[in-house]
JSON list of C-alpha atoms in Angstrom, two decimals:
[
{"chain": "A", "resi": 30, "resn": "UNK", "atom": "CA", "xyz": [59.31, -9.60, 233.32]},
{"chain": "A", "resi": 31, "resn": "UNK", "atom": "CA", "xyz": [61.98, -12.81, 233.82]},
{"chain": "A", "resi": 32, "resn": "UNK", "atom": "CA", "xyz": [62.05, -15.25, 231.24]},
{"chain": "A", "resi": 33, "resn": "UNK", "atom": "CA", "xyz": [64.42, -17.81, 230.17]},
{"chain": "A", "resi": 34, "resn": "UNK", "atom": "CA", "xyz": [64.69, -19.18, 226.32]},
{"chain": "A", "resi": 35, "resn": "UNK", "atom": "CA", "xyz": [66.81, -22.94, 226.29]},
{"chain": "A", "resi": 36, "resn": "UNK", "atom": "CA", "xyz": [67.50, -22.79, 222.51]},
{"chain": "A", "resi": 37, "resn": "UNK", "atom": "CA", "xyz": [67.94, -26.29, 221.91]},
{"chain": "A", "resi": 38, "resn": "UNK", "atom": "CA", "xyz": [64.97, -29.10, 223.12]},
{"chain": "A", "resi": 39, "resn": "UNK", "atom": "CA", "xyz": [66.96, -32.03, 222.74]},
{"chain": "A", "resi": 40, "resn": "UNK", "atom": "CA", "xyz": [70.90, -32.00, 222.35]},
{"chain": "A", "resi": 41, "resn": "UNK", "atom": "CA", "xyz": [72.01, -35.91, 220.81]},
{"chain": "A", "resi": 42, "resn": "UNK", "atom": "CA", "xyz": [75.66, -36.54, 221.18]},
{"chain": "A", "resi": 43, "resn": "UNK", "atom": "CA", "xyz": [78.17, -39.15, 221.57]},
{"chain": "A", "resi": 44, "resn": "UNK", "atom": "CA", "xyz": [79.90, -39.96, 224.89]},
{"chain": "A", "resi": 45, "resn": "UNK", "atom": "CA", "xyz": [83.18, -38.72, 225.96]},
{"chain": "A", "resi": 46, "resn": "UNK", "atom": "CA", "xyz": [82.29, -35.85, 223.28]},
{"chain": "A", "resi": 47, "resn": "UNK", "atom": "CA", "xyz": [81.76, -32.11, 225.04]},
{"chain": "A", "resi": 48, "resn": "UNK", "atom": "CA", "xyz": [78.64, -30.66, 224.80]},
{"chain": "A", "resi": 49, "resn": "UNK", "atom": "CA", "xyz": [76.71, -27.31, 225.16]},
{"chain": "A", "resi": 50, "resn": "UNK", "atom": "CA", "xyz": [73.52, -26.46, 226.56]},
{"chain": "A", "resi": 51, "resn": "UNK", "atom": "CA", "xyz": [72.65, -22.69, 225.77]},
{"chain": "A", "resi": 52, "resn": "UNK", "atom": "CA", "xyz": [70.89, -20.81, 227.99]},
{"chain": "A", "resi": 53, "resn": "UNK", "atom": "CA", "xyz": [69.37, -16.62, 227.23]},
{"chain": "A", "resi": 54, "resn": "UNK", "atom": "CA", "xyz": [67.73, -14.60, 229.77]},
{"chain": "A", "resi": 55, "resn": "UNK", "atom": "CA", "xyz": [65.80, -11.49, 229.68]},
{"chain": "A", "resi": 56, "resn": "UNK", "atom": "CA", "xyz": [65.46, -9.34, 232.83]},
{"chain": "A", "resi": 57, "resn": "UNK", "atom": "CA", "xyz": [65.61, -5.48, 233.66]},
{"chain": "A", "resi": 58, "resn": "UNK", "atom": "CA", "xyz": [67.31, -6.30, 236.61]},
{"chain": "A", "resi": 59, "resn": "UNK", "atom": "CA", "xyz": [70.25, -8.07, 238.69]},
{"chain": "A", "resi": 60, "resn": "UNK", "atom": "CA", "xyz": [69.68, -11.98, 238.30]},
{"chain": "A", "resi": 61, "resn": "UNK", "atom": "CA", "xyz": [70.54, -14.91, 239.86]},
{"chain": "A", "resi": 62, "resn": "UNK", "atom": "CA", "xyz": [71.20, -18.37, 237.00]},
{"chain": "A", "resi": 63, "resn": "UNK", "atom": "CA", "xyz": [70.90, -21.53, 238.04]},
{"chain": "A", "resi": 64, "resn": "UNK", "atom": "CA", "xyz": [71.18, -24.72, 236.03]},
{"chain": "A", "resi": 65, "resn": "UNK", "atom": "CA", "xyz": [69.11, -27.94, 237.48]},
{"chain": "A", "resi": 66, "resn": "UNK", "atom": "CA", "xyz": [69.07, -31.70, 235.90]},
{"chain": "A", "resi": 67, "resn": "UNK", "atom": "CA", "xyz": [66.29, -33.97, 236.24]},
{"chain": "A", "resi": 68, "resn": "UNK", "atom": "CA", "xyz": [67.09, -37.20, 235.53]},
{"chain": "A", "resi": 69, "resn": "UNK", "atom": "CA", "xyz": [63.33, -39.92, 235.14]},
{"chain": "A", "resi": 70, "resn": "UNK", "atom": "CA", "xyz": [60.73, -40.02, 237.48]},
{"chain": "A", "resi": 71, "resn": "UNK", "atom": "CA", "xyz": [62.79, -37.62, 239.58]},
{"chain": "A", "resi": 72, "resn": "UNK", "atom": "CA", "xyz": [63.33, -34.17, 241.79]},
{"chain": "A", "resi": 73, "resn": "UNK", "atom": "CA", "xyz": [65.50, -31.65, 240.05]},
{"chain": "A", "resi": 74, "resn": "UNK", "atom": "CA", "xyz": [68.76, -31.26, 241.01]},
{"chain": "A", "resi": 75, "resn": "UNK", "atom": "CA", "xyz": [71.22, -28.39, 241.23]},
{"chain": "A", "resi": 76, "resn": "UNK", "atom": "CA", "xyz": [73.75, -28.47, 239.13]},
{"chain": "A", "resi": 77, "resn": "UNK", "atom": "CA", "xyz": [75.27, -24.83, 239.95]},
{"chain": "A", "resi": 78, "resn": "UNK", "atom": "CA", "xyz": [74.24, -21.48, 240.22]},
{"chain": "A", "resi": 79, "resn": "UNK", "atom": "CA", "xyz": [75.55, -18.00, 239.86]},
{"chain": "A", "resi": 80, "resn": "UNK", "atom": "CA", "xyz": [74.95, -15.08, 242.10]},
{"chain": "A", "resi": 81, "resn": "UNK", "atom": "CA", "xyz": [77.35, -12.67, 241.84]},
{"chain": "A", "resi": 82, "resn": "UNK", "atom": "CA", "xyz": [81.17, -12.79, 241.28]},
{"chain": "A", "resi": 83, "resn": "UNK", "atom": "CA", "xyz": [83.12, -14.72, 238.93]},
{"chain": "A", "resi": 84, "resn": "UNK", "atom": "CA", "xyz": [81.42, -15.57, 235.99]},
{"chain": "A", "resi": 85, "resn": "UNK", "atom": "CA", "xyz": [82.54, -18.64, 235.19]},
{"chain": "A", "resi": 86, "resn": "UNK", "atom": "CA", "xyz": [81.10, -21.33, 237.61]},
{"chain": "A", "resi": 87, "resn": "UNK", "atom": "CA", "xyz": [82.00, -24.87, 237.87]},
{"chain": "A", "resi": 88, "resn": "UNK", "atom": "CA", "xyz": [79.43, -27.30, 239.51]},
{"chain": "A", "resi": 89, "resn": "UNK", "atom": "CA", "xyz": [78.62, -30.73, 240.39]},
{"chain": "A", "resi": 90, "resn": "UNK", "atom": "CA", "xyz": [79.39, -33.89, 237.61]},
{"chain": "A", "resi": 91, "resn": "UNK", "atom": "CA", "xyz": [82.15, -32.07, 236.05]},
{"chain": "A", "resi": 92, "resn": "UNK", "atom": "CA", "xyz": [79.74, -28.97, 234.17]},
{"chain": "A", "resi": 93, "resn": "UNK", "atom": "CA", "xyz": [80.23, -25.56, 234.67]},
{"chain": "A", "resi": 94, "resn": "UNK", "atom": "CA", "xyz": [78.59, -22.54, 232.99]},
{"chain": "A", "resi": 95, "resn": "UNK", "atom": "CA", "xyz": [79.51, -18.85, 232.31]},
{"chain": "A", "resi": 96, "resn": "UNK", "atom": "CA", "xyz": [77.65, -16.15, 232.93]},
{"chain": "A", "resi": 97, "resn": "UNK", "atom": "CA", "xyz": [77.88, -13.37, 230.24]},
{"chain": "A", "resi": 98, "resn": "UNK", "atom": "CA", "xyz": [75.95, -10.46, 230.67]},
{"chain": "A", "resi": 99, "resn": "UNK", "atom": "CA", "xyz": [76.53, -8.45, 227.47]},
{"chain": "A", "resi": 100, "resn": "UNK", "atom": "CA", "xyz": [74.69, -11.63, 225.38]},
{"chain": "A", "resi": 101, "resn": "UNK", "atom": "CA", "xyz": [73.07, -12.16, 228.60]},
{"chain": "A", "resi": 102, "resn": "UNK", "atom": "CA", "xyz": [73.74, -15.82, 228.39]},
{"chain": "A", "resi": 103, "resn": "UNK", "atom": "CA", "xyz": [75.03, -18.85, 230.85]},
{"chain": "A", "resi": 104, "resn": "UNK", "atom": "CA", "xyz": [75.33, -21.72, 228.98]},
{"chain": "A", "resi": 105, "resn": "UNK", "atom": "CA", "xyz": [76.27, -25.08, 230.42]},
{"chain": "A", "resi": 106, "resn": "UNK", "atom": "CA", "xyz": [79.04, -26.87, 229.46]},
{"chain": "A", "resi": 107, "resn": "UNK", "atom": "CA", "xyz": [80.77, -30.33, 229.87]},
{"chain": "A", "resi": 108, "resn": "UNK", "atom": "CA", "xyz": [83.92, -31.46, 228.50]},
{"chain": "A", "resi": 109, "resn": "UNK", "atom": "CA", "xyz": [83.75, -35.42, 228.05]},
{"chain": "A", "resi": 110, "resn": "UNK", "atom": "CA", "xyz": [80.05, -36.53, 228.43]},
{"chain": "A", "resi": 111, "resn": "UNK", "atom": "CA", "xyz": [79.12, -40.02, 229.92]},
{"chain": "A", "resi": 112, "resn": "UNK", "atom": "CA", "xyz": [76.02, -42.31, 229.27]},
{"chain": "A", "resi": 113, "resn": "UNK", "atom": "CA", "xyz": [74.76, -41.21, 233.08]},
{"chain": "A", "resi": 114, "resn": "UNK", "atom": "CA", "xyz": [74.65, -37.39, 232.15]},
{"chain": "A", "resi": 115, "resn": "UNK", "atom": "CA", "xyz": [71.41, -38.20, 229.86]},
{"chain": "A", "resi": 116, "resn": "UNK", "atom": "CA", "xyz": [68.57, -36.03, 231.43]},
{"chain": "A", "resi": 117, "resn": "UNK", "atom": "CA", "xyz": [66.65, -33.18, 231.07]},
{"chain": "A", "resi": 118, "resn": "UNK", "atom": "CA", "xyz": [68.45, -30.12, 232.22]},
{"chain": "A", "resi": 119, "resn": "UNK", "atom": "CA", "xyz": [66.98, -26.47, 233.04]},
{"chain": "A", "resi": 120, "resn": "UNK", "atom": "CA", "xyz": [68.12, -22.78, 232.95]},
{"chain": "A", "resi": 121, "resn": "UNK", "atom": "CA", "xyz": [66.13, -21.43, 235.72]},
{"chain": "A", "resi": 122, "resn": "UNK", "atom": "CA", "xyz": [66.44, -17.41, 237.16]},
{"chain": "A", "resi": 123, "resn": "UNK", "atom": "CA", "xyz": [65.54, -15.84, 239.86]},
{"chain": "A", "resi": 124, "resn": "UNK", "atom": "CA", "xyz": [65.74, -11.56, 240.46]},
{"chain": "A", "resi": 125, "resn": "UNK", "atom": "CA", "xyz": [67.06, -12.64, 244.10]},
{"chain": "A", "resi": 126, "resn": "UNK", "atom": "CA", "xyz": [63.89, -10.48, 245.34]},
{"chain": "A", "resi": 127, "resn": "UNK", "atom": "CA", "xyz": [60.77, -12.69, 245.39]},
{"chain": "A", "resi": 128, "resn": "UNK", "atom": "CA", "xyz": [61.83, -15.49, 247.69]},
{"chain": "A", "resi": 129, "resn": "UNK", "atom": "CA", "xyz": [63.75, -17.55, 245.29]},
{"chain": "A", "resi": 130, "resn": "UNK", "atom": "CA", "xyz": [60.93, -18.05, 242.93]},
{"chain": "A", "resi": 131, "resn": "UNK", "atom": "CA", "xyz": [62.22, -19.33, 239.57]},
{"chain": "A", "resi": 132, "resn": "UNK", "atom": "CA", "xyz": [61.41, -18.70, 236.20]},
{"chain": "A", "resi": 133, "resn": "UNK", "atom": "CA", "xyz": [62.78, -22.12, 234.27]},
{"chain": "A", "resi": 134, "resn": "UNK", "atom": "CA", "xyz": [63.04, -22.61, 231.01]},
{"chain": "A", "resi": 135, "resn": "UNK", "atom": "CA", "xyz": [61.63, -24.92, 228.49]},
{"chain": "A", "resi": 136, "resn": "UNK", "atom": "CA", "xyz": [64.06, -27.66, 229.14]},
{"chain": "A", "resi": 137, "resn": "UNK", "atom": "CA", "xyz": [66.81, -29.40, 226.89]},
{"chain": "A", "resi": 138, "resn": "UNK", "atom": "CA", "xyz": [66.92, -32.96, 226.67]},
{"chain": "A", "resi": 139, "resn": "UNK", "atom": "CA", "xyz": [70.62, -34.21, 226.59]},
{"chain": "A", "resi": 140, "resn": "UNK", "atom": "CA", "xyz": [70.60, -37.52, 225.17]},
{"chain": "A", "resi": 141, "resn": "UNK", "atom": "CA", "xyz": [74.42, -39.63, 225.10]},
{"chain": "A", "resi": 142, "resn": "UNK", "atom": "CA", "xyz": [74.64, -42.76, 222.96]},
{"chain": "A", "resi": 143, "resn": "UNK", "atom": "CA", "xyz": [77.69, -44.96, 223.19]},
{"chain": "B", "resi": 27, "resn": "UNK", "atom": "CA", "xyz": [71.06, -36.77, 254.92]},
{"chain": "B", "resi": 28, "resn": "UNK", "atom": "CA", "xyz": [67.39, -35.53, 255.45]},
{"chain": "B", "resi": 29, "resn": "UNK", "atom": "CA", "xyz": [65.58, -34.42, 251.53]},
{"chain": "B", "resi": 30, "resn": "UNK", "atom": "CA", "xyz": [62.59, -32.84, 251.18]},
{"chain": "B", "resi": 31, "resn": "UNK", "atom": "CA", "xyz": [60.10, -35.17, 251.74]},
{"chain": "B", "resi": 32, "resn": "UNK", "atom": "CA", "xyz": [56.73, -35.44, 249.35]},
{"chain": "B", "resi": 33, "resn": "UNK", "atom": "CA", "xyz": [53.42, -37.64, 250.09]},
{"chain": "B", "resi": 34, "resn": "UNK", "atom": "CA", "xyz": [52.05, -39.52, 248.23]},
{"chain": "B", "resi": 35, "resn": "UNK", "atom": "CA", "xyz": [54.42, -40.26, 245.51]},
{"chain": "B", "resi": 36, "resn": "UNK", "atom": "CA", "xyz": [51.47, -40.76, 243.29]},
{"chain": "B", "resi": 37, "resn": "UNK", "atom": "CA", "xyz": [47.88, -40.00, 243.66]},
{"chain": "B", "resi": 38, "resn": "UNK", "atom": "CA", "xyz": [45.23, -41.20, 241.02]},
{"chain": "B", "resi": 39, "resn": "UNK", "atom": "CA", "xyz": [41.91, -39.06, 241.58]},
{"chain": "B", "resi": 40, "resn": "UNK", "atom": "CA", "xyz": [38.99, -38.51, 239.29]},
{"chain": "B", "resi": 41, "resn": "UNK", "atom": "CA", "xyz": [37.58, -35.32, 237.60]},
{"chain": "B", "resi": 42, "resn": "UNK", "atom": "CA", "xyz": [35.99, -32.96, 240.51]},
{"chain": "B", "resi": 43, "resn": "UNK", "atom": "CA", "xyz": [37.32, -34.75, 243.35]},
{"chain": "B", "resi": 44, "resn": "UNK", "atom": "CA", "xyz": [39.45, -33.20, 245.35]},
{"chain": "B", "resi": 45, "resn": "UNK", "atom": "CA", "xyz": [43.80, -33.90, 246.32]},
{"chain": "B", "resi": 46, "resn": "UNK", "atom": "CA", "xyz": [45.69, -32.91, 249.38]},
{"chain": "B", "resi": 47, "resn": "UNK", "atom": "CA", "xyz": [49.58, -33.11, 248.70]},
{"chain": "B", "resi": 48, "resn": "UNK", "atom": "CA", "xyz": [52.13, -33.24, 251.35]},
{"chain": "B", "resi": 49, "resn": "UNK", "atom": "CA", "xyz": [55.60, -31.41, 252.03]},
{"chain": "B", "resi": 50, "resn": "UNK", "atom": "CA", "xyz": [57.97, -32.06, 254.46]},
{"chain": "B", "resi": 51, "resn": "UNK", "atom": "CA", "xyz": [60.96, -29.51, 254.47]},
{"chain": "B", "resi": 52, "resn": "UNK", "atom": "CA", "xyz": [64.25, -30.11, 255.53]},
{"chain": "B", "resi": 53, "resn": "UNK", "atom": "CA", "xyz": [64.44, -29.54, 259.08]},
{"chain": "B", "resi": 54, "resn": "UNK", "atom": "CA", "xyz": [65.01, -26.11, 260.04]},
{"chain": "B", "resi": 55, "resn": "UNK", "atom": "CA", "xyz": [64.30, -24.92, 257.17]},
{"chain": "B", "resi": 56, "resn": "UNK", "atom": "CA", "xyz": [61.38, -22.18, 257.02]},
{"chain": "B", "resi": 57, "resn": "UNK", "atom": "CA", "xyz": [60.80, -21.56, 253.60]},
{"chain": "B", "resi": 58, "resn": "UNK", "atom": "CA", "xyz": [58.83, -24.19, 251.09]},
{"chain": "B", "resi": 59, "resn": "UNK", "atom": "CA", "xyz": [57.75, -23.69, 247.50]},
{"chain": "B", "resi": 60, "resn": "UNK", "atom": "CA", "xyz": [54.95, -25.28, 245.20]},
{"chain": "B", "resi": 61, "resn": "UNK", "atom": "CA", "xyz": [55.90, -25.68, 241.48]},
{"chain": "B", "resi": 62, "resn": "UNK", "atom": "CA", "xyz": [53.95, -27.57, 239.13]},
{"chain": "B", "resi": 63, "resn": "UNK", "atom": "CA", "xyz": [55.38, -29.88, 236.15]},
{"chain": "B", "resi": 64, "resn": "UNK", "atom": "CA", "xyz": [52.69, -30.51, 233.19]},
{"chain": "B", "resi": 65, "resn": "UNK", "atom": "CA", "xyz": [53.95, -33.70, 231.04]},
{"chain": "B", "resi": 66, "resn": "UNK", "atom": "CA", "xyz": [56.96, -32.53, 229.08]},
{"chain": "B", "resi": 67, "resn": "UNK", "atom": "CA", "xyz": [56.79, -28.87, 230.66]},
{"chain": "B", "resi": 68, "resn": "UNK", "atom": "CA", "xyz": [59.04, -26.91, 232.05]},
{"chain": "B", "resi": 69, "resn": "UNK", "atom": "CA", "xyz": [58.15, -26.20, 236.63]},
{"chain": "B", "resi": 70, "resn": "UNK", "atom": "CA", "xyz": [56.08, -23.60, 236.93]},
{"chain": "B", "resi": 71, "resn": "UNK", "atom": "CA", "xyz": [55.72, -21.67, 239.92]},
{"chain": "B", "resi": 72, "resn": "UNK", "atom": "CA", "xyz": [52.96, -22.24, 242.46]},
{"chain": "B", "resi": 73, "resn": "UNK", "atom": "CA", "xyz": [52.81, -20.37, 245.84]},
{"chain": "B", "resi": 74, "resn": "UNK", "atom": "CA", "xyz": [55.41, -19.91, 248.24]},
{"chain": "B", "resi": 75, "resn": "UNK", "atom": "CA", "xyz": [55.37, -19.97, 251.65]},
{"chain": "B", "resi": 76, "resn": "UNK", "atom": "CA", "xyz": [58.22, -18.24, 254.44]},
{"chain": "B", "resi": 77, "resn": "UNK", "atom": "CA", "xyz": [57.40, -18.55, 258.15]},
{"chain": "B", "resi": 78, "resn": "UNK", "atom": "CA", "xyz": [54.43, -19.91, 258.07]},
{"chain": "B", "resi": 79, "resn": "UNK", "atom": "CA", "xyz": [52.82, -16.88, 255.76]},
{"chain": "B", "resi": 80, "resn": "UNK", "atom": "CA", "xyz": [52.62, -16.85, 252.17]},
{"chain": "B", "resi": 81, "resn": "UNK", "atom": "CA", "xyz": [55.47, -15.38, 250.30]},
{"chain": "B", "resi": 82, "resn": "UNK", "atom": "CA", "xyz": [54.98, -14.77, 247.26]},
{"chain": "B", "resi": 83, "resn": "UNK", "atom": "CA", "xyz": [52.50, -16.03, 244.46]},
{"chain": "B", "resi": 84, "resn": "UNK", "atom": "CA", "xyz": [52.26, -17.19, 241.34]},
{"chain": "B", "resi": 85, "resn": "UNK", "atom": "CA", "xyz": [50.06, -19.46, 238.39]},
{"chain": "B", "resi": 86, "resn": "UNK", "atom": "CA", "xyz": [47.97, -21.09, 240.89]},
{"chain": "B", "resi": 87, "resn": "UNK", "atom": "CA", "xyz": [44.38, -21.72, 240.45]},
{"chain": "B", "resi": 88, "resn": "UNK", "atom": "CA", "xyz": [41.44, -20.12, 242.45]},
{"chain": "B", "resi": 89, "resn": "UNK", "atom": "CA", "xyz": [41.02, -24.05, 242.82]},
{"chain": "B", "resi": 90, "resn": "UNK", "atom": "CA", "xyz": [43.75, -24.89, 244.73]},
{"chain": "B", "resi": 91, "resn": "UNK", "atom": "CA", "xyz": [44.98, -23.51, 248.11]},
{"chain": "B", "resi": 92, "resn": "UNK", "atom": "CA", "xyz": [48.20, -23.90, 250.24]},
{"chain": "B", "resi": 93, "resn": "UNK", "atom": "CA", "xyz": [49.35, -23.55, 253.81]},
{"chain": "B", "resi": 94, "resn": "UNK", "atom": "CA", "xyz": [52.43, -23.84, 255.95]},
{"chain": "B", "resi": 95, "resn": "UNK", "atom": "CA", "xyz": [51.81, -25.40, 259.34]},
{"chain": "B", "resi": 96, "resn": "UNK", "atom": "CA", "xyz": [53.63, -24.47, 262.61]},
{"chain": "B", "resi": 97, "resn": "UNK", "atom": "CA", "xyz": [55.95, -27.47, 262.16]},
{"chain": "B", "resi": 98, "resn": "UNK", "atom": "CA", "xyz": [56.97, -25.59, 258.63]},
{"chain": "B", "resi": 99, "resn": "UNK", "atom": "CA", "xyz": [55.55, -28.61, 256.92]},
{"chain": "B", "resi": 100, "resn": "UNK", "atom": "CA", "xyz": [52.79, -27.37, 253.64]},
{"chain": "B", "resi": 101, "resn": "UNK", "atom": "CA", "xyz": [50.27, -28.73, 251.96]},
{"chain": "B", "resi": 102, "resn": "UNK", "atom": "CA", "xyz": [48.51, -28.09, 249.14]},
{"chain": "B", "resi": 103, "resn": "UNK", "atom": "CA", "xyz": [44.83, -28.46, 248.74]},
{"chain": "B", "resi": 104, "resn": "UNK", "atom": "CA", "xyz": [43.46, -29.14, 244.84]},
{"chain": "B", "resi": 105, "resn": "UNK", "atom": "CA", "xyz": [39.60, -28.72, 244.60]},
{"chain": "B", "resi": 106, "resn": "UNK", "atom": "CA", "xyz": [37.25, -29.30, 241.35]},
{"chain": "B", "resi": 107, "resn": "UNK", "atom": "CA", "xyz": [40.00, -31.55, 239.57]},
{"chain": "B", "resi": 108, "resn": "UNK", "atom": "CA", "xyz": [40.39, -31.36, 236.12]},
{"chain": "B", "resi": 109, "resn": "UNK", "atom": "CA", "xyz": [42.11, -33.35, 233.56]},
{"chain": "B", "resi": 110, "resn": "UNK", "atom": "CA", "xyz": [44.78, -30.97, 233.06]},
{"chain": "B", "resi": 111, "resn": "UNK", "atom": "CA", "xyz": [45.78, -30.84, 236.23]},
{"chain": "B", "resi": 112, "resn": "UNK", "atom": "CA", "xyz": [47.58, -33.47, 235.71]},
{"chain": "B", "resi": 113, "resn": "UNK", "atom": "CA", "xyz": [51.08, -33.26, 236.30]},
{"chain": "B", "resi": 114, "resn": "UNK", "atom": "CA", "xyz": [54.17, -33.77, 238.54]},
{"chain": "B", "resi": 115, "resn": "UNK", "atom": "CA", "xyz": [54.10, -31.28, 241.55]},
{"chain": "B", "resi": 116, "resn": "UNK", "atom": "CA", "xyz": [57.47, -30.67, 243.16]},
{"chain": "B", "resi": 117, "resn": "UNK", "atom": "CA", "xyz": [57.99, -29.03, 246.92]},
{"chain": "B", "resi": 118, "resn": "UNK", "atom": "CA", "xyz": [61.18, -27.20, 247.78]},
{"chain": "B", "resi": 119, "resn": "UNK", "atom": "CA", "xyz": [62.58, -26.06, 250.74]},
{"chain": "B", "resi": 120, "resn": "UNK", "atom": "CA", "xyz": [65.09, -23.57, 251.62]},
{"chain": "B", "resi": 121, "resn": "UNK", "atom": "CA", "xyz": [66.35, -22.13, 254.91]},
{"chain": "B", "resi": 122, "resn": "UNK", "atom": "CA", "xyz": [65.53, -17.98, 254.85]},
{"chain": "B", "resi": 123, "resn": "UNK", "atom": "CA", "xyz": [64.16, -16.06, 252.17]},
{"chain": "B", "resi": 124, "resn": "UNK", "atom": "CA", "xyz": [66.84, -14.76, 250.41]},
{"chain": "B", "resi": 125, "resn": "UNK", "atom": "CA", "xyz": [68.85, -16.67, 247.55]},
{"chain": "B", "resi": 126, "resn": "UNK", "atom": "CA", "xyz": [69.80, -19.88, 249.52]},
{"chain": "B", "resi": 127, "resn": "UNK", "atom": "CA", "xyz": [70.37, -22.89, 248.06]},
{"chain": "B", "resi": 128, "resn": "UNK", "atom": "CA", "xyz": [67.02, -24.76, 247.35]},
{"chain": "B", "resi": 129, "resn": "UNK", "atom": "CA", "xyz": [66.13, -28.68, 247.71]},
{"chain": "B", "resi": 130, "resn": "UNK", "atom": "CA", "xyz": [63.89, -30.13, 245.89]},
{"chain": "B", "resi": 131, "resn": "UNK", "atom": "CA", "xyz": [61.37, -33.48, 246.53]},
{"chain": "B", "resi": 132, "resn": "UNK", "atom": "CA", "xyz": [61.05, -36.14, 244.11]},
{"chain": "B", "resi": 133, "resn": "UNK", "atom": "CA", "xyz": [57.45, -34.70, 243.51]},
{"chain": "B", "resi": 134, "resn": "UNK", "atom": "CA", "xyz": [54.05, -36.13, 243.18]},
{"chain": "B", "resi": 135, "resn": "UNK", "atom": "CA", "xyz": [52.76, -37.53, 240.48]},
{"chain": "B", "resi": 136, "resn": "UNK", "atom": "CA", "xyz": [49.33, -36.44, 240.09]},
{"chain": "B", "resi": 137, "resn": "UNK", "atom": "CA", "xyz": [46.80, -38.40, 237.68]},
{"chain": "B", "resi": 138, "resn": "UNK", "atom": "CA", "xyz": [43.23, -37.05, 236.96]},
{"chain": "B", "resi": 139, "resn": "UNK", "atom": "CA", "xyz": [41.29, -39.91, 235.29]}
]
């Protein structure tokens, strides 16, 4: 079975500082990563995803992620954070097989302070 | 552009009663998915729906029940509410059933008093 472990709940850091949201899978077979962001009281949003090819993967608001598979990891990273980039951000996978059904994870909350 | 589309954006209902929630996909698209979002959870998977049959399956109560409609808009039906049903329920929609991108609603927030 999929699952997805986010190994940090709430990431605090200072903005224009990078940052690093870590993402781990488990899966016996071919997967699909995808990072979303939710910011309050809304829908979650794509950020990028990765389903097959080059393994590093830039997205939308300046993040991108790699996909390793040997630590079977794709964290998300972002070079210069800003104020607007607090949210809650998930790892989500899918085995491309079950009608994109996603497995997310727990969810890291990204907080920025001035 | 046209979004998903979710009615009501909040619905306050009491213990045993009973909630229909709305999704509108993107046009054309023919593919719409239920995930639910307990308070400071992660989305869990509902029910899926592609072409107006179900998909695919997945944590959803015996209580609740789901359909697509011939306009590919779905709704899902929530019977014998409990307290912990409370939650956020997001709708997404995708055009096809392999690994398209998928757009999500701004949800609705469900309350069970």
């Amino acid at each position: 079975a999929q699952s997805v472990t986010q190994l940090d709940s709430q990431v605090p850091v200072f903005e224009e500082a990078p940052v690093e949201l870590r993402c781990n899978y488990s899966s016996s077979v071919s997967v699909y990563l995808f990072w979303y962001v939710q910011y309050p009281n809304q829908g979650l949003q794509l950020l990028l995803k990765y389903l097959s090819g080059s393994t590093l993967v830039k997205g939308i608001n300046g993040f991108e992620a790699e996909f390793n598979k040997s630590q079977t990891s794709f964290h998300l990273r972002k070079p210069s954070v800003h104020i607007s980039d607090t949210a809650e951000y998930f790892c989500a996978v899918s085995d491309g097989g079950g009608y994109n059904k996603l497995i997310f994870g727990a969810g890291t909350r990204l907080a920025v302070h001035p | 552009a046209a979004g998903v589309i979710q009615s009501p954006r909040h619905l306050i209902k009491e213990k045993r009663e009973t909630a229909t929630l709305k999704c509108y996909p993107i046009p054309r698209h023919d593919t719409v998915y239920w995930y639910q979002q307990g308070p400071g959870q992660d989305p869990q998977f509902l029910i899926s729906f592609y072409e107006k049959m179900q998909s695919d399956k997945g944590s959803i109560p015996d209580r609740f029940s789901a359909q697509q409609f011939s306009d590919y808009h779905s709704e899902l039906n929530m019977s014998s509410l409990e307290l912990g049903d409370s939650a956020l329920y997001f709708c997404a929609s995708s055009l096809g059933g392999g690994n398209e991108k998928l757009f999500f609603g701004s949800g609705t927030q469900l309350s069970v008093l």
